[in-house]
Short mmCIF file of C-alpha atoms and ligand atoms in Angstrom, two decimals:
data_model
loop_
_atom_site.label_atom_id
_atom_site.label_comp_id
_atom_site.label_asym_id
_atom_site.label_seq_id
_atom_site.Cartn_x
_atom_site.Cartn_y
_atom_site.Cartn_z
CA MET A 1 16.73 -5.79 -1.59
CA LEU A 2 15.40 -7.11 1.73
CA ALA A 3 11.69 -7.50 1.11
CA THR A 4 10.09 -7.75 4.55
CA LYS A 5 12.11 -5.15 6.44
CA PRO A 6 11.11 -2.14 4.28
CA THR A 7 7.44 -3.10 4.62
CA THR A 8 7.82 -3.31 8.41
CA ASN A 9 9.57 0.06 8.27
CA LEU A 10 6.75 1.52 6.21
CA LEU A 11 4.21 0.47 8.82
CA SER A 12 6.31 1.65 11.77
CA ASN A 13 6.97 5.03 10.12
CA LEU A 14 3.24 5.42 9.49
CA LEU A 15 2.28 4.42 13.06
CA ASN A 16 4.94 6.74 14.45
CA HIS A 17 3.33 9.61 12.55
CA LEU A 18 -0.20 8.67 13.59
CA ALA A 19 0.83 8.38 17.25
CA ALA A 20 2.28 11.90 17.03
CA TYR A 21 -0.83 13.22 15.24
CA PRO A 22 -3.80 11.36 16.77
CA GLU A 23 -6.21 13.62 14.86
CA THR A 24 -4.96 11.99 11.65
CA TRP A 25 -5.52 8.55 13.21
CA ASP A 26 -9.12 9.61 14.01
CA GLU A 27 -9.62 11.00 10.51
CA LEU A 28 -8.38 7.80 8.86
CA ARG A 29 -10.43 5.62 11.18
CA GLU A 30 -13.54 7.54 10.19
CA LYS A 31 -12.66 7.75 6.50
CA PRO A 32 -10.90 4.50 5.49
CA ASP A 33 -10.92 5.62 1.85
CA LYS A 34 -8.01 7.91 2.85
CA VAL A 35 -5.83 5.03 4.06
CA GLU A 36 -4.28 4.57 0.63
CA ALA A 37 -3.25 8.26 0.60
CA ALA A 38 -1.75 7.88 4.09
CA VAL A 39 0.35 4.90 2.99
CA GLU A 40 1.51 6.78 -0.12
CA GLU A 41 2.35 9.93 1.82
CA THR A 42 4.34 7.88 4.36
CA LEU A 43 6.32 6.34 1.50
CA ARG A 44 7.18 9.88 0.35
CA PHE A 45 7.54 11.65 3.67
CA ASP A 46 9.47 9.03 5.64
CA ALA A 47 10.89 6.69 2.98
CA PRO A 48 11.58 3.17 4.33
CA VAL A 49 14.37 2.79 1.75
CA HIS A 50 16.46 5.94 1.71
CA TRP A 51 18.93 5.38 -1.08
CA VAL A 52 20.04 3.10 -3.90
CA ASN A 53 23.43 3.08 -5.59
CA ARG A 54 24.82 2.37 -9.03
CA LYS A 55 28.24 1.90 -10.60
CA ALA A 56 28.84 4.17 -13.62
CA THR A 57 29.57 2.12 -16.74
CA ALA A 58 30.94 5.14 -18.64
CA ASP A 59 32.17 8.68 -18.03
CA THR A 60 29.25 11.08 -17.90
CA GLU A 61 28.05 14.37 -16.49
CA PHE A 62 24.93 14.82 -14.38
CA HIS A 63 23.66 18.28 -13.45
CA GLY A 64 27.17 19.70 -13.89
CA GLN A 65 28.75 16.95 -11.81
CA LYS A 66 31.37 14.82 -13.59
CA VAL A 67 30.99 11.07 -13.03
CA LYS A 68 33.80 8.74 -14.10
CA GLU A 69 33.42 5.15 -15.28
CA GLY A 70 33.55 2.91 -12.20
CA ASP A 71 32.37 5.62 -9.78
CA ILE A 72 29.68 4.60 -7.30
CA VAL A 73 26.76 7.02 -7.37
CA TYR A 74 24.16 7.24 -4.63
CA ALA A 75 20.61 8.35 -5.38
CA ILE A 76 19.10 9.64 -2.15
CA LEU A 77 15.45 8.77 -2.69
CA GLY A 78 14.33 10.21 0.65
CA SER A 79 15.82 13.57 -0.29
CA ALA A 80 14.24 13.62 -3.76
CA ASN A 81 10.91 12.92 -2.05
CA ARG A 82 11.27 16.17 -0.09
CA ASP A 83 12.26 18.33 -3.08
CA SER A 84 10.49 21.62 -2.39
CA GLU A 85 10.70 22.60 -6.06
CA HIS A 86 8.58 19.57 -6.86
CA TYR A 87 6.34 19.17 -3.81
CA LYS A 88 4.39 22.01 -2.26
CA ASN A 89 5.05 22.07 1.50
CA ALA A 90 7.39 19.11 0.99
CA ASP A 91 8.14 18.78 4.71
CA GLU A 92 4.48 18.41 5.62
CA PHE A 93 2.60 15.10 5.80
CA ARG A 94 -0.51 15.73 3.69
CA LEU A 95 -3.36 13.31 3.11
CA ASP A 96 -4.59 15.55 0.29
CA ARG A 97 -1.30 15.60 -1.66
CA GLY A 98 -3.03 13.87 -4.54
CA ARG A 99 0.08 12.75 -6.41
CA VAL A 100 1.96 9.47 -6.40
CA ASP A 101 5.34 10.27 -7.91
CA HIS A 102 7.72 9.64 -5.02
CA HIS A 103 10.92 7.67 -5.62
CA THR A 104 10.68 5.21 -2.74
CA PHE A 105 10.26 2.10 -4.90
CA GLY A 106 13.08 3.12 -7.25
CA ARG A 107 12.77 3.76 -10.98
CA GLY A 108 13.61 2.03 -14.25
CA ILE A 109 14.28 -1.64 -14.86
CA HIS A 110 15.12 -2.36 -11.22
CA ALA A 111 12.04 -0.65 -9.75
CA CYS A 112 10.57 -2.61 -6.85
CA ILE A 113 8.59 -5.63 -7.98
CA GLY A 114 7.05 -5.96 -4.51
CA ALA A 115 5.53 -2.45 -4.42
CA PRO A 116 1.88 -3.55 -4.83
CA LEU A 117 2.32 -6.20 -2.11
CA ALA A 118 3.96 -3.73 0.29
CA ARG A 119 1.17 -1.19 -0.29
CA MET A 120 -1.51 -3.83 0.24
CA GLU A 121 0.11 -5.22 3.42
CA ALA A 122 0.41 -1.74 4.94
CA ARG A 123 -3.22 -0.96 4.09
CA PHE A 124 -4.53 -4.26 5.51
CA ALA A 125 -2.43 -3.91 8.66
CA LEU A 126 -3.67 -0.38 9.29
CA GLU A 127 -7.31 -1.31 8.66
CA GLY A 128 -6.91 -4.20 11.13
CA LEU A 129 -5.45 -1.86 13.74
CA PHE A 130 -8.36 0.57 13.26
CA ARG A 131 -10.82 -2.24 13.98
CA ARG A 132 -8.94 -3.24 17.10
CA TYR A 133 -7.89 0.09 18.60
CA LYS A 134 -9.74 3.34 19.14
CA THR A 135 -6.78 5.58 19.92
CA ILE A 136 -3.03 5.51 19.58
CA CYS A 137 -0.31 7.72 21.04
CA HIS A 138 3.32 7.75 22.11
CA PRO A 139 3.60 6.71 25.75
CA GLU A 140 5.40 9.20 27.99
CA HIS A 141 9.13 8.54 28.39
CA ALA A 142 9.11 5.83 25.69
CA GLU A 143 12.58 5.07 24.41
CA ASN A 144 12.06 4.54 20.71
CA GLU A 145 14.97 3.43 18.64
CA ARG A 146 15.43 4.02 14.92
CA THR A 147 16.94 1.33 12.70
CA HIS A 148 20.74 1.41 12.65
CA SER A 149 21.05 1.84 8.91
CA SER A 150 21.54 4.74 6.54
CA MET A 151 19.66 2.86 3.84
CA LEU A 152 16.63 1.47 5.67
CA ARG A 153 14.64 3.95 7.69
CA GLY A 154 12.22 2.61 10.26
CA PHE A 155 12.19 1.57 13.89
CA HIS A 156 14.01 -1.06 15.83
CA HIS A 157 11.73 -0.30 18.80
CA LEU A 158 8.56 1.76 18.61
CA TRP A 159 6.41 1.93 21.71
CA LEU A 160 2.75 2.76 21.22
CA GLU A 161 -0.04 3.25 23.72
CA VAL A 162 -3.45 2.09 22.46
CA GLU A 163 -6.99 2.06 23.69
CA PRO A 164 -8.99 -1.00 22.58
CA ALA A 165 -12.07 -0.35 20.48
CA LYS A 166 -15.45 -1.23 22.02
CA GLY A 167 -16.01 -4.97 22.16
CA ARG A 168 -12.30 -5.66 21.65
CA ILE A 169 -9.74 -6.76 24.18
C1 HEM B 201 7.78 -0.55 1.56
C2 HEM B 201 8.37 -1.65 1.10
C3 HEM B 201 9.43 -1.68 0.04
C4 HEM B 201 10.26 -0.68 -0.39
C5 HEM B 201 10.32 0.78 0.08
C6 HEM B 201 11.08 -1.24 -1.45
C7 HEM B 201 12.02 -0.51 -2.17
C8 HEM B 201 12.74 -1.01 -3.22
C9 HEM B 201 13.66 -0.25 -4.04
C10 HEM B 201 14.02 1.23 -3.84
C11 HEM B 201 14.14 -1.06 -5.01
C12 HEM B 201 15.11 -0.69 -6.13
C13 HEM B 201 16.51 -1.09 -5.77
C14 HEM B 201 17.50 -0.54 -6.77
O1 HEM B 201 17.13 0.11 -7.75
O2 HEM B 201 18.72 -0.77 -6.57
C15 HEM B 201 13.54 -2.38 -4.79
C16 HEM B 201 13.79 -3.49 -5.57
C17 HEM B 201 13.25 -4.73 -5.35
N1 HEM B 201 12.27 -5.05 -4.43
FE1 HEM B 201 11.47 -3.80 -3.06
N2 HEM B 201 10.76 -2.56 -1.62
C18 HEM B 201 9.74 -2.87 -0.74
C19 HEM B 201 9.09 -4.08 -0.60
C20 HEM B 201 9.32 -5.20 -1.36
C21 HEM B 201 8.60 -6.44 -1.27
C22 HEM B 201 7.42 -6.70 -0.34
C23 HEM B 201 9.18 -7.30 -2.16
C24 HEM B 201 8.86 -8.72 -2.51
C25 HEM B 201 7.87 -9.42 -1.98
C26 HEM B 201 10.25 -6.58 -2.83
C27 HEM B 201 11.07 -7.10 -3.80
C28 HEM B 201 11.99 -6.39 -4.53
C29 HEM B 201 12.82 -6.96 -5.59
C30 HEM B 201 12.83 -8.41 -6.05
C31 HEM B 201 13.60 -5.92 -6.09
C32 HEM B 201 14.64 -5.98 -7.22
C33 HEM B 201 14.00 -5.66 -8.55
C34 HEM B 201 15.06 -5.71 -9.65
O3 HEM B 201 16.25 -5.51 -9.39
O4 HEM B 201 14.66 -5.91 -10.80
N3 HEM B 201 10.30 -5.31 -2.32
N4 HEM B 201 12.68 -2.31 -3.72
#
């Protein structure tokens, strides 16, 4: 697993959301204790790693689907994170979701060892941006470009317009 790229994607997905919903940027800036929830909800809502795969070591059946030994099986983490039977208003970004059971860091023995670092980096980066900038939005006519990958979801280019906070340049 590439370690730095998903963390960059996490931050760009979060900033993309905050630029689209400046009221959430304002809310987080005023109430930094909600930053952790924003990072967690971004991991669920716009997963920086969208899938993992496995090779079946034996014939099996999963939810009525036959899997043969040697088959490659894809687990679409981003889709599981939007399961409307599990998450209320799954397609909404909610700071008050109050649960951390998304699949973005994988599960089982190969679950992401870097998860605490990624969470901390995103939190620190966002807190730094709050100190430096008062507002954030998408500039008009910006040509943003998503990553060219089905697995990693983030931005290759993300243009943001910011207004410096008082006393900052
Ligand atoms: C938002 C950021 C990150 C996301 C979404 C992410 C996601 C994942 C996922 C889904 C897996 C499981 C892969 C699988 O089951 O096949 C994984 C594994 C792994 N991740 Fe991350 N990762 C992130 C950041 C990091 C960072 C910062 C590091 C290290 C500094 C890291 C190191 C690893 C390692 C070493 C594994 C393999 C664990 C194993 O196979 O036992 N990751 N990551």
